[in-house]
Every structure is written in C-alpha cells, then in structure tokens.
Amino acid sequence: MWPEGYGKRVLETVDSSNAEAARIALGLAGPEWILALSQSAARGRRGRPWVMPAGNFAATLVMRPGEAPEVVALRSFVAALALFDAFEAVTGTAAGLALKWPNDVLMNGGKVAGILLESLGGPGGHLAIGIGVNLIAAPGAAQVEPGALAPVSVLGETGKRVTPEAMLEALAAAYAAREQSFVTYGFAPIRAAWLERAARLGEVITARTGREEVTGTFETVDEQGNLVLKTPEARRAIAAADVFF
C-alpha cells in the first residue's frame, strides 16, 4: 500500500531522478518519490556514472527534513534499512542480504543497490535521496573501479523478475516506516538495526578517504554514523570513505 503523505511521479525518461528532484523541490507540498524508467545522465557517489540498463530501478525521494545537516545525513542509514526491507518484501527472503557502509546494499556478496544523498539548497533546504537498484542486469566488471565489489542483479541472484513499479511500492512503504521510527526515536534504533545487518562487522576492512587509506577491524558505526576501525595504532572514526573488503 502506498504510504500516506508521500507523493509519486513516474517519468518515462529523464536526465537523472536527482536532477529532477532539484528542479521540482520548491514546488512540493510534502515528500515525493520520483521514479525514472530511463535515465540519460545518471550518477553515483563522487560524480561517478551510474549504468542503468532498461528494467533496472532508479528513483529519488525528495523531502525537506528541517534538522541539522549532520542529522539529515543519517538518512543514508534509514534508506539502507528501507532497501533491505524492500528486498525482503519483493524476494520473500532476507538470506544473502547485507548492508555495506556507507550506503550500499549487498546480495550474496555483490553490490545490488546504491544510495546517493544530495542537499538541495543548503542547510534547511531539501534533501534528495537517490537510489539505484540492479533489478534485471548488473554492470560488467570493467565498469567498476579496481577492487570494488562485483555488481549483481536481483534477477541474476534470485531468479525473480521485479518491475521498477513493484520495487517502488515496496521501498516507499518500507521507507515511510523507517522514517517514522527515525523522527520519533532518533538514530539509536536505526543504528542498532543497521549494525545487525552490517557486512563484515568484526572483520578487517580498508577505508580509502581522499587523503589516506586506513585498514583495521570494523568495530562499529558510532552515534554520528562514522565508521569505527580498530587499527594497531588507534581507534579511528571515519566520516567519509570508500570501503574495500
């Protein structure tokens, strides 16, 4: 069932759903989902291109949260949990699903979905939560950076053919429930639920920031959403990085 209070628009083609969110944000009365059935200029984190074969999922939730920027940014965890819930709903199982810090969803160890948060209009402005899911097809290994996890698709991993519209229905309902929990109870229950689903928790991983590479044991995610690694020298809290297994 579509969640109360959330708008929905489905576009046959657009440059990107996040770009469309920026264009329409000021005219919206409340949060709205934008589903793009085709994108000509999709992008992921750090401006990387996002490959979108026909039948895959690209959508953006545009909203105006109103909290401080550091609180607004925690919605990447809200969105990740909602994606986990939605995958469980459309495939019938949570087996093989895991969440990779900061904003990927894994299926059987491969990347099946990614999340991109963008601030529209600065502090107090709108937020765009862009979500891409490999429903039907995954990019080839040549299209991802060296050392990154291999992309996978829902169809390839489960044999289930899920339409973008069905994925949106499941995701919108799941997000609304997780958002309600977040605004009511804060980050603590979201953080706990995320950690229960975290990939490689307790294992040695590598985080690459723009300046350095840190390898250590993935200890936790702290109350600010930072990745906490235990290294031989010290305990490190990392705010932003790409993680490699």
XYZ file of C-alpha atoms in Angstrom:
245
model
C 0.000 0.000 0.000
C 1.305 3.467 -0.878
C 2.264 5.406 2.289
C 0.063 8.312 3.295
C 1.581 11.766 2.839
C 4.064 10.765 0.131
C 3.654 11.899 -3.479
C 4.632 9.838 -6.509
C 5.550 10.678 -10.087
C 6.727 8.201 -12.727
C 8.810 9.517 -15.634
C 9.410 7.571 -18.839
C 12.784 9.266 -19.289
C 14.825 11.993 -17.564
C 18.466 13.027 -17.230
C 18.511 11.801 -13.623
C 15.922 11.474 -10.873
C 18.128 13.522 -8.517
C 18.348 16.322 -11.101
C 14.560 16.229 -11.460
C 14.255 16.420 -7.655
C 16.294 19.639 -7.661
C 14.025 21.123 -10.310
C 10.724 20.360 -8.573
C 11.670 20.612 -4.873
C 10.467 24.156 -4.236
C 7.020 23.418 -5.663
C 6.318 20.386 -3.484
C 3.938 20.401 -0.532
C 5.460 17.257 1.001
C 7.867 14.379 0.364
C 7.669 12.902 -3.123
C 9.088 9.872 -4.893
C 10.325 10.254 -8.469
C 10.703 7.017 -10.438
C 12.731 7.230 -13.659
C 12.167 4.343 -16.060
C 15.079 5.597 -18.174
C 17.939 7.970 -17.309
C 20.356 9.655 -19.702
C 22.809 11.104 -17.169
C 22.606 9.002 -14.005
C 25.420 9.292 -11.492
C 26.581 7.708 -8.267
C 28.799 8.838 -5.417
C 31.676 11.252 -6.181
C 30.105 12.035 -9.558
C 30.720 8.553 -10.957
C 28.431 7.478 -13.787
C 25.683 5.029 -12.807
C 24.944 2.470 -15.513
C 21.216 1.833 -15.923
C 20.063 -0.852 -18.350
C 16.347 -0.955 -19.171
C 14.334 -2.590 -16.405
C 16.624 -1.510 -13.593
C 15.451 0.817 -10.818
C 16.264 4.498 -10.375
C 14.267 6.666 -8.005
C 14.698 9.677 -5.770
C 12.845 10.693 -2.656
C 12.834 14.474 -2.300
C 11.883 15.863 1.105
C 12.507 18.786 3.421
C 13.713 17.329 6.747
C 14.451 20.510 8.734
C 17.042 19.073 11.124
C 20.716 19.997 11.358
C 22.830 18.765 8.410
C 24.594 16.103 10.491
C 21.207 14.605 11.449
C 19.836 14.841 7.923
C 22.881 12.893 6.666
C 21.928 9.915 8.858
C 19.080 9.216 6.441
C 21.537 7.215 4.369
C 21.139 4.558 7.090
C 17.349 4.983 7.073
C 17.331 4.474 3.306
C 19.650 1.455 3.506
C 17.379 -0.245 6.024
C 14.333 0.548 3.901
C 16.051 -1.015 0.888
C 16.854 -4.131 2.926
C 13.178 -4.342 3.972
C 12.016 -3.801 0.381
C 14.288 -6.536 -0.976
C 12.955 -8.903 1.649
C 9.395 -7.973 0.626
C 9.864 -8.444 -3.131
C 12.023 -11.593 -2.974
C 10.453 -13.249 0.073
C 13.723 -13.692 1.945
C 16.458 -11.760 3.740
C 19.012 -14.505 3.082
C 22.145 -13.175 1.412
C 21.322 -9.515 2.101
C 23.753 -7.218 3.932
C 24.442 -3.506 4.305
C 27.835 -2.043 3.392
C 28.930 1.247 4.935
C 28.267 3.932 3.973
C 25.415 3.379 1.516
C 25.371 0.121 -0.449
C 23.203 -2.964 -0.246
C 24.765 -6.354 -0.946
C 23.132 -9.529 -2.209
C 25.153 -12.739 -1.921
C 28.288 -10.612 -1.506
C 27.821 -8.444 -4.610
C 26.563 -4.869 -4.843
C 22.902 -4.809 -5.833
C 21.970 -1.244 -4.842
C 23.465 2.138 -4.012
C 22.255 5.298 -2.313
C 23.220 8.906 -3.049
C 22.208 11.758 -0.726
C 22.343 15.296 -2.079
C 21.487 18.531 -0.308
C 19.320 20.855 -2.377
C 19.560 24.482 -1.366
C 21.877 24.206 1.612
C 21.058 23.790 5.337
C 17.326 23.813 5.983
C 16.682 23.089 2.329
C 15.508 19.964 0.579
C 17.179 16.574 0.563
C 17.318 14.209 -2.404
C 17.792 10.512 -1.607
C 18.709 8.840 -4.882
C 18.502 5.043 -5.065
C 19.682 2.750 -7.842
C 18.931 -0.980 -7.898
C 20.143 -3.622 -10.329
C 16.816 -5.371 -10.771
C 17.376 -7.010 -14.158
C 21.035 -6.535 -15.070
C 24.312 -5.552 -13.427
C 27.227 -3.566 -14.908
C 30.211 -5.584 -16.085
C 33.422 -5.764 -14.065
C 35.080 -3.295 -16.455
C 32.576 -0.618 -15.424
C 33.519 -0.608 -11.722
C 36.729 0.605 -10.118
C 39.510 -1.889 -9.323
C 38.991 -3.651 -6.003
C 35.299 -2.791 -5.770
C 32.714 -5.484 -5.199
C 31.295 -7.097 -8.311
C 27.816 -5.781 -9.176
C 24.941 -8.285 -9.139
C 21.263 -8.146 -10.052
C 18.117 -9.306 -8.284
C 17.169 -11.417 -11.297
C 20.608 -12.977 -11.520
C 20.843 -13.809 -7.820
C 17.257 -14.855 -7.063
C 15.654 -15.674 -10.414
C 12.865 -13.226 -9.551
C 11.882 -10.596 -12.112
C 10.818 -7.476 -10.185
C 9.464 -4.429 -12.022
C 10.596 -0.904 -11.108
C 6.994 -0.068 -10.139
C 6.783 -3.043 -7.763
C 10.140 -2.125 -6.241
C 8.966 1.444 -5.688
C 5.785 0.303 -3.932
C 7.781 -1.879 -1.540
C 10.502 0.726 -0.990
C 8.125 3.642 -0.378
C 6.223 1.676 2.265
C 9.425 0.480 3.926
C 10.993 3.940 3.889
C 7.929 5.587 5.422
C 8.053 3.127 8.339
C 11.781 3.601 8.939
C 11.477 7.400 8.600
C 8.715 7.423 11.214
C 10.963 5.483 13.575
C 13.856 7.875 12.918
C 11.904 11.081 13.591
C 10.179 9.558 16.644
C 13.016 7.714 18.371
C 16.184 9.159 16.834
C 19.179 7.392 15.361
C 19.755 4.771 18.091
C 17.233 2.122 16.873
C 18.174 2.779 13.238
C 21.852 2.332 14.111
C 21.168 -0.898 16.018
C 19.093 -2.342 13.165
C 21.738 -1.325 10.618
C 24.540 -2.972 12.616
C 22.523 -6.209 12.817
C 22.622 -6.297 9.004
C 26.162 -4.952 8.510
C 28.553 -6.661 6.113
C 31.966 -7.658 7.508
C 31.340 -6.386 11.046
C 34.228 -7.600 13.217
C 36.416 -8.262 10.176
C 39.410 -6.412 8.734
C 38.457 -3.939 6.004
C 40.072 -0.961 4.256
C 38.664 2.562 4.088
C 40.006 4.945 1.448
C 39.421 8.635 2.030
C 40.568 11.381 -0.300
C 43.821 11.627 1.656
C 44.682 8.229 3.101
C 43.998 4.514 3.289
C 43.116 3.008 6.682
C 42.987 -0.733 7.324
C 41.563 -2.099 10.554
C 38.900 -4.177 12.219
C 35.360 -2.915 11.552
C 34.297 -2.353 15.163
C 31.033 -0.413 14.838
C 29.272 2.630 13.458
C 29.141 5.385 16.078
C 26.288 7.711 17.091
C 27.264 10.165 14.333
C 27.247 7.493 11.627
C 31.060 7.330 11.398
C 32.795 4.089 10.511
C 34.895 2.989 13.503
C 38.007 0.944 12.736
C 40.367 -0.546 15.305
C 43.898 -0.262 13.911
C 47.193 -1.315 15.533
C 47.872 2.359 16.329
C 44.468 3.621 17.473
C 40.712 3.510 17.175
C 39.706 5.584 14.138
C 36.324 7.198 13.419
C 35.963 7.885 9.696
C 33.235 10.217 8.427
C 33.515 9.597 4.680
C 35.345 6.960 2.666
C 35.053 4.156 0.148
C 35.238 0.761 1.825
C 37.027 -2.248 0.331
C 36.922 -5.836 1.531
